Amino acid sequence: MADPFFAEIRIFGFNYAPMDWAFCDGGLIPVQQNPALYSLIGNIYGGTANQTFGLPDLRGQAALGAQSPSSPSVLNLKSGQAEVTLTANQFPAHDHSANATTEAGSTTNPAGNVPGFAAAPLKPYLKYDGVIPAPALVSLAPTTILPAGAAAPAAHQNCQPYLALNFCICTNGIYPDFND
C-alpha cells in the first residue's frame, strides 16, 4: 500500500482497521496520544480542545466533497435523513369536483356513472345512474380530500442503493505539507 498521509481516509473491504489506521466511527482520542493527527483535524469532529479530539463518523453516512464549487458544504456538515415520514403538509393542496343526480339510479355499477338515489324502497342508499338527463346533474361543493388510513404515517427508507464498507483514517503516516 502506498504511504498514506496523516488524516487520509480510505475505504477497506475487510472488517478490521489495519495497523496505523482507525475506524471513522466518531471515537475520541486523547490529544497526547496523537498530537500530529490532532494538529491536522483539531476538534472539527468533536472532542474537547487540547484534551481530546473526535474522529470523523462515517457510519451510515455517504461522504461528500467539502467546499466544492457547486456546494457550500464545509467539513463535518451532516445533512439528509435515512428515513422520512411524510405529513399532510408535504402533499400539494388540491380539491376535486364531483357531480351527482337526484334522479333514481338504474344500476349498482359505478363505472362510468354518477351517484344517484336508489328507487323506493331502498332509499336513502345511493345507486348509480348511467342515463342521466343533463339538467338533473347537481354540482357538489368542492372540498379538500384529506389523507385516510393509519393515524400516524410510518417512515419509509430514504436511501439510494448502497454497499456498506469500512472507512478508516490514517493515524500514522506522512505529515502533509501545507501549500501557501
PDB file of C-alpha atoms in Angstrom:
ATOM      1  CA  MET A   1       0.000   0.000   0.000  1.00  0.00           C
ATOM      2  CA  ALA A   2       1.341   3.443  -0.878  1.00  0.00           C
ATOM      3  CA  ASP A   3       2.479   5.548   2.062  1.00  0.00           C
ATOM      4  CA  PRO A   4      -0.603   7.355   3.384  1.00  0.00           C
ATOM      5  CA  PHE A   5      -0.814  10.860   4.797  1.00  0.00           C
ATOM      6  CA  PHE A   6      -1.898  11.534   8.374  1.00  0.00           C
ATOM      7  CA  ALA A   7      -5.702  12.072   8.390  1.00  0.00           C
ATOM      8  CA  GLU A   8      -6.141  10.460   4.963  1.00  0.00           C
ATOM      9  CA  ILE A   9      -9.372   8.471   4.767  1.00  0.00           C
ATOM     10  CA  ARG A  10      -9.588   5.236   2.790  1.00  0.00           C
ATOM     11  CA  ILE A  11     -12.238   2.602   2.290  1.00  0.00           C
ATOM     12  CA  PHE A  12     -11.486  -1.004   3.215  1.00  0.00           C
ATOM     13  CA  GLY A  13     -13.461  -4.123   2.322  1.00  0.00           C
ATOM     14  CA  PHE A  14     -12.494  -6.103   5.420  1.00  0.00           C
ATOM     15  CA  ASN A  15     -13.814  -5.942   8.979  1.00  0.00           C
ATOM     16  CA  TYR A  16     -10.832  -4.503  10.880  1.00  0.00           C
ATOM     17  CA  ALA A  17      -8.776  -1.314  10.838  1.00  0.00           C
ATOM     18  CA  PRO A  18      -5.218  -2.011   9.615  1.00  0.00           C
ATOM     19  CA  MET A  19      -2.171  -1.005  11.665  1.00  0.00           C
ATOM     20  CA  ASP A  20      -1.803   2.812  11.782  1.00  0.00           C
ATOM     21  CA  TRP A  21      -5.467   3.278  10.824  1.00  0.00           C
ATOM     22  CA  ALA A  22      -8.610   3.778  12.926  1.00  0.00           C
ATOM     23  CA  PHE A  23     -12.273   3.318  12.044  1.00  0.00           C
ATOM     24  CA  CYS A  24     -14.097   6.524  11.150  1.00  0.00           C
ATOM     25  CA  ASP A  25     -16.608   5.858  13.923  1.00  0.00           C
ATOM     26  CA  GLY A  26     -16.652   9.164  15.807  1.00  0.00           C
ATOM     27  CA  GLY A  27     -14.376   7.819  18.538  1.00  0.00           C
ATOM     28  CA  LEU A  28     -12.488  10.220  20.827  1.00  0.00           C
ATOM     29  CA  ILE A  29      -8.680  10.157  21.130  1.00  0.00           C
ATOM     30  CA  PRO A  30      -6.597  11.940  23.789  1.00  0.00           C
ATOM     31  CA  VAL A  31      -4.544  14.738  22.179  1.00  0.00           C
ATOM     32  CA  GLN A  32      -1.314  13.496  23.817  1.00  0.00           C
ATOM     33  CA  GLN A  33      -1.848  10.068  22.161  1.00  0.00           C
ATOM     34  CA  ASN A  34      -1.605  11.523  18.639  1.00  0.00           C
ATOM     35  CA  PRO A  35      -0.642  15.231  18.531  1.00  0.00           C
ATOM     36  CA  ALA A  36       0.224  15.047  14.814  1.00  0.00           C
ATOM     37  CA  LEU A  37      -3.277  13.907  13.840  1.00  0.00           C
ATOM     38  CA  TYR A  38      -4.794  16.468  16.232  1.00  0.00           C
ATOM     39  CA  SER A  39      -2.761  19.238  14.562  1.00  0.00           C
ATOM     40  CA  LEU A  40      -4.468  18.404  11.258  1.00  0.00           C
ATOM     41  CA  ILE A  41      -8.091  17.789  12.223  1.00  0.00           C
ATOM     42  CA  GLY A  42      -8.340  19.516  15.611  1.00  0.00           C
ATOM     43  CA  ASN A  43     -11.846  19.401  17.042  1.00  0.00           C
ATOM     44  CA  ILE A  44     -13.700  19.513  13.713  1.00  0.00           C
ATOM     45  CA  TYR A  45     -15.288  16.133  14.505  1.00  0.00           C
ATOM     46  CA  GLY A  46     -15.807  16.639  18.234  1.00  0.00           C
ATOM     47  CA  GLY A  47     -13.832  16.418  21.439  1.00  0.00           C
ATOM     48  CA  THR A  48     -12.613  18.960  23.982  1.00  0.00           C
ATOM     49  CA  ALA A  49      -9.971  21.470  22.855  1.00  0.00           C
ATOM     50  CA  ASN A  50      -6.430  20.445  23.844  1.00  0.00           C
ATOM     51  CA  GLN A  51      -7.723  17.332  25.651  1.00  0.00           C
ATOM     52  CA  THR A  52      -9.477  15.006  23.188  1.00  0.00           C
ATOM     53  CA  PHE A  53     -10.372  15.072  19.509  1.00  0.00           C
ATOM     54  CA  GLY A  54     -13.001  13.181  17.563  1.00  0.00           C
ATOM     55  CA  LEU A  55     -12.527  11.036  14.510  1.00  0.00           C
ATOM     56  CA  PRO A  56     -14.933  11.509  11.602  1.00  0.00           C
ATOM     57  CA  ASP A  57     -18.065   9.361  11.930  1.00  0.00           C
ATOM     58  CA  LEU A  58     -18.897   7.830   8.561  1.00  0.00           C
ATOM     59  CA  ARG A  59     -21.081   5.026   9.921  1.00  0.00           C
ATOM     60  CA  GLY A  60     -24.293   5.072   7.913  1.00  0.00           C
ATOM     61  CA  GLN A  61     -23.167   8.217   6.055  1.00  0.00           C
ATOM     62  CA  ALA A  62     -22.235   8.931   2.451  1.00  0.00           C
ATOM     63  CA  ALA A  63     -19.093  11.011   2.021  1.00  0.00           C
ATOM     64  CA  LEU A  64     -19.429  14.303   0.096  1.00  0.00           C
ATOM     65  CA  GLY A  65     -16.633  16.553  -1.097  1.00  0.00           C
ATOM     66  CA  ALA A  66     -16.370  19.635   1.120  1.00  0.00           C
ATOM     67  CA  GLN A  67     -16.134  23.175  -0.256  1.00  0.00           C
ATOM     68  CA  SER A  68     -16.828  22.180  -3.846  1.00  0.00           C
ATOM     69  CA  PRO A  69     -17.754  24.969  -6.293  1.00  0.00           C
ATOM     70  CA  SER A  70     -21.295  23.607  -6.647  1.00  0.00           C
ATOM     71  CA  SER A  71     -21.965  23.174  -2.922  1.00  0.00           C
ATOM     72  CA  PRO A  72     -21.347  25.306   0.164  1.00  0.00           C
ATOM     73  CA  SER A  73     -20.529  22.144   2.176  1.00  0.00           C
ATOM     74  CA  VAL A  74     -17.982  22.529   4.941  1.00  0.00           C
ATOM     75  CA  LEU A  75     -16.079  19.864   6.850  1.00  0.00           C
ATOM     76  CA  ASN A  76     -18.272  17.822   9.209  1.00  0.00           C
ATOM     77  CA  LEU A  77     -21.548  19.221   7.801  1.00  0.00           C
ATOM     78  CA  LYS A  78     -24.141  16.470   8.195  1.00  0.00           C
ATOM     79  CA  SER A  79     -27.312  16.512   6.154  1.00  0.00           C
ATOM     80  CA  GLY A  80     -30.052  14.175   5.000  1.00  0.00           C
ATOM     81  CA  GLN A  81     -32.104  11.513   6.716  1.00  0.00           C
ATOM     82  CA  ALA A  82     -32.064   7.727   6.486  1.00  0.00           C
ATOM     83  CA  GLU A  83     -35.850   7.612   6.996  1.00  0.00           C
ATOM     84  CA  VAL A  84     -38.601  10.126   6.253  1.00  0.00           C
ATOM     85  CA  THR A  85     -42.184  10.339   7.477  1.00  0.00           C
ATOM     86  CA  LEU A  86     -44.395  12.312   5.118  1.00  0.00           C
ATOM     87  CA  THR A  87     -47.073  14.547   6.607  1.00  0.00           C
ATOM     88  CA  ALA A  88     -50.211  16.012   5.079  1.00  0.00           C
ATOM     89  CA  ASN A  89     -48.388  19.372   4.763  1.00  0.00           C
ATOM     90  CA  GLN A  90     -45.982  17.812   2.241  1.00  0.00           C
ATOM     91  CA  PHE A  91     -48.738  16.940  -0.217  1.00  0.00           C
ATOM     92  CA  PRO A  92     -49.931  19.675  -2.576  1.00  0.00           C
ATOM     93  CA  ALA A  93     -53.291  21.185  -1.671  1.00  0.00           C
ATOM     94  CA  HIS A  94     -55.948  20.187  -4.146  1.00  0.00           C
ATOM     95  CA  ASP A  95     -59.656  19.589  -4.467  1.00  0.00           C
ATOM     96  CA  HIS A  96     -61.895  17.568  -6.721  1.00  0.00           C
ATOM     97  CA  SER A  97     -65.202  18.393  -8.292  1.00  0.00           C
ATOM     98  CA  ALA A  98     -67.926  15.770  -8.174  1.00  0.00           C
ATOM     99  CA  ASN A  99     -71.351  15.509  -9.744  1.00  0.00           C
ATOM    100  CA  ALA A 100     -74.392  13.577  -8.556  1.00  0.00           C
ATOM    101  CA  THR A 101     -78.018  13.352  -9.511  1.00  0.00           C
ATOM    102  CA  THR A 102     -81.261  13.429  -7.600  1.00  0.00           C
ATOM    103  CA  GLU A 103     -82.759  11.022 -10.149  1.00  0.00           C
ATOM    104  CA  ALA A 104     -83.383   7.394  -9.260  1.00  0.00           C
ATOM    105  CA  GLY A 105     -80.469   5.177 -10.166  1.00  0.00           C
ATOM    106  CA  SER A 106     -80.688   2.251 -12.541  1.00  0.00           C
ATOM    107  CA  THR A 107     -77.504   0.270 -11.739  1.00  0.00           C
ATOM    108  CA  THR A 108     -75.198  -0.583  -8.853  1.00  0.00           C
ATOM    109  CA  ASN A 109     -72.116  -0.446 -11.103  1.00  0.00           C
ATOM    110  CA  PRO A 110     -70.145   2.788 -10.517  1.00  0.00           C
ATOM    111  CA  ALA A 111     -68.032   2.524 -13.704  1.00  0.00           C
ATOM    112  CA  GLY A 112     -68.808   5.469 -15.996  1.00  0.00           C
ATOM    113  CA  ASN A 113     -71.780   6.553 -13.876  1.00  0.00           C
ATOM    114  CA  VAL A 114     -72.513   9.185 -11.230  1.00  0.00           C
ATOM    115  CA  PRO A 115     -74.101   8.779  -7.773  1.00  0.00           C
ATOM    116  CA  GLY A 116     -77.880   8.885  -7.718  1.00  0.00           C
ATOM    117  CA  PHE A 117     -80.686   7.956  -5.316  1.00  0.00           C
ATOM    118  CA  ALA A 118     -81.977   4.422  -5.179  1.00  0.00           C
ATOM    119  CA  ALA A 119     -85.575   3.890  -6.134  1.00  0.00           C
ATOM    120  CA  ALA A 120     -88.014   3.139  -3.288  1.00  0.00           C
ATOM    121  CA  PRO A 121     -87.954   1.101  -1.069  1.00  0.00           C
ATOM    122  CA  LEU A 122     -84.102   1.273  -0.979  1.00  0.00           C
ATOM    123  CA  LYS A 123     -83.816   4.973  -0.075  1.00  0.00           C
ATOM    124  CA  PRO A 124     -81.577   6.521   1.252  1.00  0.00           C
ATOM    125  CA  TYR A 125     -78.910   4.227  -0.224  1.00  0.00           C
ATOM    126  CA  LEU A 126     -77.067   5.580  -3.246  1.00  0.00           C
ATOM    127  CA  LYS A 127     -77.247   3.884  -6.587  1.00  0.00           C
ATOM    128  CA  TYR A 128     -75.556   4.792  -9.846  1.00  0.00           C
ATOM    129  CA  ASP A 129     -77.302   6.056 -12.902  1.00  0.00           C
ATOM    130  CA  GLY A 130     -75.895   5.610 -16.381  1.00  0.00           C
ATOM    131  CA  VAL A 131     -78.578   7.561 -18.212  1.00  0.00           C
ATOM    132  CA  ILE A 132     -78.933  10.999 -16.655  1.00  0.00           C
ATOM    133  CA  PRO A 133     -80.577  13.964 -18.291  1.00  0.00           C
ATOM    134  CA  ALA A 134     -78.157  16.919 -18.212  1.00  0.00           C
ATOM    135  CA  PRO A 135     -80.410  19.206 -16.128  1.00  0.00           C
ATOM    136  CA  ALA A 136     -80.617  16.589 -13.371  1.00  0.00           C
ATOM    137  CA  LEU A 137     -76.861  16.800 -12.603  1.00  0.00           C
ATOM    138  CA  VAL A 138     -76.057  18.635  -9.398  1.00  0.00           C
ATOM    139  CA  SER A 139     -72.586  20.070  -8.857  1.00  0.00           C
ATOM    140  CA  LEU A 140     -71.346  19.269  -5.362  1.00  0.00           C
ATOM    141  CA  ALA A 141     -69.264  21.799  -3.421  1.00  0.00           C
ATOM    142  CA  PRO A 142     -65.517  21.261  -3.984  1.00  0.00           C
ATOM    143  CA  THR A 143     -63.731  20.167  -0.868  1.00  0.00           C
ATOM    144  CA  THR A 144     -60.244  19.212   0.125  1.00  0.00           C
ATOM    145  CA  ILE A 145     -59.824  15.483   0.397  1.00  0.00           C
ATOM    146  CA  LEU A 146     -57.784  14.519   3.447  1.00  0.00           C
ATOM    147  CA  PRO A 147     -55.467  11.509   3.559  1.00  0.00           C
ATOM    148  CA  ALA A 148     -57.104   8.442   5.031  1.00  0.00           C
ATOM    149  CA  GLY A 149     -55.577   5.399   6.633  1.00  0.00           C
ATOM    150  CA  ALA A 150     -53.283   4.961   9.593  1.00  0.00           C
ATOM    151  CA  ALA A 151     -53.498   7.686  12.211  1.00  0.00           C
ATOM    152  CA  ALA A 152     -49.701   8.000  12.336  1.00  0.00           C
ATOM    153  CA  PRO A 153     -47.922   7.601   8.988  1.00  0.00           C
ATOM    154  CA  ALA A 154     -44.946   5.257   9.090  1.00  0.00           C
ATOM    155  CA  ALA A 155     -41.465   6.310   7.996  1.00  0.00           C
ATOM    156  CA  HIS A 156     -40.071   4.977   4.738  1.00  0.00           C
ATOM    157  CA  GLN A 157     -36.422   4.464   3.845  1.00  0.00           C
ATOM    158  CA  ASN A 158     -34.830   7.377   2.036  1.00  0.00           C
ATOM    159  CA  CYS A 159     -31.574   5.759   0.877  1.00  0.00           C
ATOM    160  CA  GLN A 160     -30.000   5.399  -2.506  1.00  0.00           C
ATOM    161  CA  PRO A 161     -28.671   1.901  -3.271  1.00  0.00           C
ATOM    162  CA  TYR A 162     -25.528   1.332  -1.232  1.00  0.00           C
ATOM    163  CA  LEU A 163     -22.762  -1.096  -0.293  1.00  0.00           C
ATOM    164  CA  ALA A 164     -21.544  -0.979   3.310  1.00  0.00           C
ATOM    165  CA  LEU A 165     -17.740  -0.740   3.621  1.00  0.00           C
ATOM    166  CA  ASN A 166     -15.371   0.418   6.358  1.00  0.00           C
ATOM    167  CA  PHE A 167     -13.957   3.945   6.277  1.00  0.00           C
ATOM    168  CA  CYS A 168     -10.665   4.339   8.155  1.00  0.00           C
ATOM    169  CA  ILE A 169      -8.457   7.340   8.901  1.00  0.00           C
ATOM    170  CA  CYS A 170      -4.668   7.184   8.885  1.00  0.00           C
ATOM    171  CA  THR A 171      -3.265   7.723  12.388  1.00  0.00           C
ATOM    172  CA  ASN A 172       0.424   7.335  11.499  1.00  0.00           C
ATOM    173  CA  GLY A 173       1.789   8.326   8.113  1.00  0.00           C
ATOM    174  CA  ILE A 174       3.456  11.115   6.188  1.00  0.00           C
ATOM    175  CA  TYR A 175       2.747  14.559   7.604  1.00  0.00           C
ATOM    176  CA  PRO A 176       1.356  16.615   4.694  1.00  0.00           C
ATOM    177  CA  ASP A 177       2.987  19.897   3.668  1.00  0.00           C
ATOM    178  CA  PHE A 178       0.756  22.961   3.642  1.00  0.00           C
ATOM    179  CA  ASN A 179       0.574  24.781   0.314  1.00  0.00           C
ATOM    180  CA  ASP A 180       0.660  28.523   0.911  1.00  0.00           C
TER     181      ASP A 180
END
